[in-house]
XYZ file of C-alpha atoms in Angstrom:
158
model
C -16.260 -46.569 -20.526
C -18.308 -44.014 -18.112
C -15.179 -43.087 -16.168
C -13.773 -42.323 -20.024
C -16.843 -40.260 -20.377
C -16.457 -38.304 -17.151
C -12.965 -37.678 -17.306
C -13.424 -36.678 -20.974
C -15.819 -34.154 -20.320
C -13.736 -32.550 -16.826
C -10.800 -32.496 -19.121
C -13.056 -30.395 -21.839
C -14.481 -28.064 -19.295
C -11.007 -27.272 -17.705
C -9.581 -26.346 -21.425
C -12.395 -24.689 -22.551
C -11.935 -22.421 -18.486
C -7.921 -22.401 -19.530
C -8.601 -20.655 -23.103
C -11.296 -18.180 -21.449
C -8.481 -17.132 -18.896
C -6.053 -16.969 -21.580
C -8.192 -14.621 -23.519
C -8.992 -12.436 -20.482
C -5.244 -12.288 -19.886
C -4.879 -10.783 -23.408
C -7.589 -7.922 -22.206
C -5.485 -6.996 -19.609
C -2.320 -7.313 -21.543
C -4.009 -4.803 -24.013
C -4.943 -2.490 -20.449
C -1.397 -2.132 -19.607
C -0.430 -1.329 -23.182
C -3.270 1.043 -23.538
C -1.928 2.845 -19.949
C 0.993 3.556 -21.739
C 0.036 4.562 -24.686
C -1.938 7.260 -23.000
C 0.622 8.572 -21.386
C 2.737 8.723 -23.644
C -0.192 10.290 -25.783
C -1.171 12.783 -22.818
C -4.619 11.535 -23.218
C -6.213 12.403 -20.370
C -9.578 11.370 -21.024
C -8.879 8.250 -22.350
C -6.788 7.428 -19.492
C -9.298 8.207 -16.991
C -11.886 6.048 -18.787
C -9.571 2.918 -17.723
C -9.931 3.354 -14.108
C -13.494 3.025 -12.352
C -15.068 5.823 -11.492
C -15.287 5.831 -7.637
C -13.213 3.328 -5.939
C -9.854 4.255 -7.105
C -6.947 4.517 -5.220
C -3.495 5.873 -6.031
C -0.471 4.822 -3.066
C 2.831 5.078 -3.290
C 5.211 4.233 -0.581
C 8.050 5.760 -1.071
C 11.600 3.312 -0.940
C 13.982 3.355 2.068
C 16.797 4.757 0.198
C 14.641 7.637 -1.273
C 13.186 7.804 1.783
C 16.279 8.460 4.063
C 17.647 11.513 0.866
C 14.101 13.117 1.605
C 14.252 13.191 5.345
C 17.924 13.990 5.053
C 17.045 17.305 3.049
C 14.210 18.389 5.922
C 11.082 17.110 3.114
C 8.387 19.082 4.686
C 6.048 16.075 4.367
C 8.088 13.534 6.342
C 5.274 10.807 5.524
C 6.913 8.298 3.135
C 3.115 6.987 2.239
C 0.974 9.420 -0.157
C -2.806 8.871 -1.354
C -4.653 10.267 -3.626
C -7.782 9.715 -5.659
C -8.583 9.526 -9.782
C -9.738 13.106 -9.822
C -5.998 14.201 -8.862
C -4.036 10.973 -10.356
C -4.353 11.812 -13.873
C -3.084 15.281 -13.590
C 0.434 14.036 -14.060
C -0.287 13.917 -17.846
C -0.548 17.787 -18.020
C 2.855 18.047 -16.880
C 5.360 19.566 -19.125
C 7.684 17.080 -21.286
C 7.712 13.900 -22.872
C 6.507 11.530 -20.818
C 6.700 7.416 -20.824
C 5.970 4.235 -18.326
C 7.767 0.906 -18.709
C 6.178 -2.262 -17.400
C 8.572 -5.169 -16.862
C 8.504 -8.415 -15.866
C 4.654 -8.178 -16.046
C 2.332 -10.867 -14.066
C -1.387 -11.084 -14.618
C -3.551 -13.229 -12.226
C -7.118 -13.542 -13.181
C -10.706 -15.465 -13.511
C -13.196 -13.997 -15.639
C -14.590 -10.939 -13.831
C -11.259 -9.801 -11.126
C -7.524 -9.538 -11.675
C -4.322 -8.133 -10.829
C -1.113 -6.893 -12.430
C 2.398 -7.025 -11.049
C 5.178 -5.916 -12.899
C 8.270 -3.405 -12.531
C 7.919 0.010 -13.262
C 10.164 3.116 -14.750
C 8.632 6.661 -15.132
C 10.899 8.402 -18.046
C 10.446 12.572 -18.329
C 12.277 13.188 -21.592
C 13.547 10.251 -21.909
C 15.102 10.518 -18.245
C 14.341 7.757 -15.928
C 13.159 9.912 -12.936
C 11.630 7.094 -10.805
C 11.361 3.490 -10.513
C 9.542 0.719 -8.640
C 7.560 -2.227 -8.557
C 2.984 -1.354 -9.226
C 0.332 -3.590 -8.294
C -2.865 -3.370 -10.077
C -6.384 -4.820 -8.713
C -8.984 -4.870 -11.496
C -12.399 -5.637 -12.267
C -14.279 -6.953 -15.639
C -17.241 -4.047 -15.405
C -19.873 -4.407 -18.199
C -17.428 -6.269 -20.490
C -14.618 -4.266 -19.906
C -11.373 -4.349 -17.570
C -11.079 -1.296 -15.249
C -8.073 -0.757 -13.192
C -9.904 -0.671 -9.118
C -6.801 0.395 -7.553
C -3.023 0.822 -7.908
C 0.212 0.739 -5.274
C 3.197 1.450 -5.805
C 6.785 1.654 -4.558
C 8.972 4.700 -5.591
C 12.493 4.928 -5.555
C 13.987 8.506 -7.385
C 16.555 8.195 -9.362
């Protein structure tokens, strides 16, 4: 009967950990849908407000294929690796057009206070597909909320 007992209440404790994960996962679910939303919404200030403030980075490595077209038309930046931090990253919203990101395939790893996301990516312009790729997201529960730490990506131009 105390065995019952024990394994009763390790059995409790790991559902009561599963349903806390699950509801984190729902967060960040609701993170990635609020990304897009704000860019579709060219809400700058809202989409900064997602990211921390300081410890942001923004890579892209840029695909083979994509790669090879660039170097083939003499790029003047050869480098197929680009950086750059939140203060410059959001910028992209003030560009002219309609603008949209898909996430597919989307995988979210967590425990209550860090994550990631994983998923497959398409940037539309107008309703163009104009680059595509796989993101990786490393995040961090700050003062009850999710903020995207980091993000790296692969490009490939369509």
């Amino acid at each position: 009967m105390k065995n019952m007992s024990v394994v009763f209440f390790v059995l409790l404790t790991f559902i009561c950990r599963a349903q806390e994960y699950t509801q984190q996962k729902n967060e960040i679910q609701n993170l990635v849908k609020e990304v897009r939303q704000h860019i579709i919404n060219k809400d700058t200030t809202a989409f900064k407000a997602l990211f921390t403030k300081n410890s942001f980075n923004w890579t892209a490595v840029i695909k083979d294929k994509t790669q090879q077209k660039r170097l083939k038309n003499k790029t003047s930046n050869p480098s197929n690796l680009f950086t750059k931090k939140i203060q410059d990253f959001h910028l992209f919203l003030l560009d002219k057009g309609n603008q949209d990101e898909l996430f597919k395939n989307v995988h979210i790893e967590n425990d209550d206070v860090i994550g990631s996301v994983t998923c497959d990516y398409s940037f539309l312009l107008d309703n163009r597909v104009t680059n595509y790729g796989k993101e990786f997201w490393q995040l961090a529960k700050v003062n009850g909320q999710w903020k995207i730490i980091s993000v790296i990506y692969s490009i490939e131009l369509d």
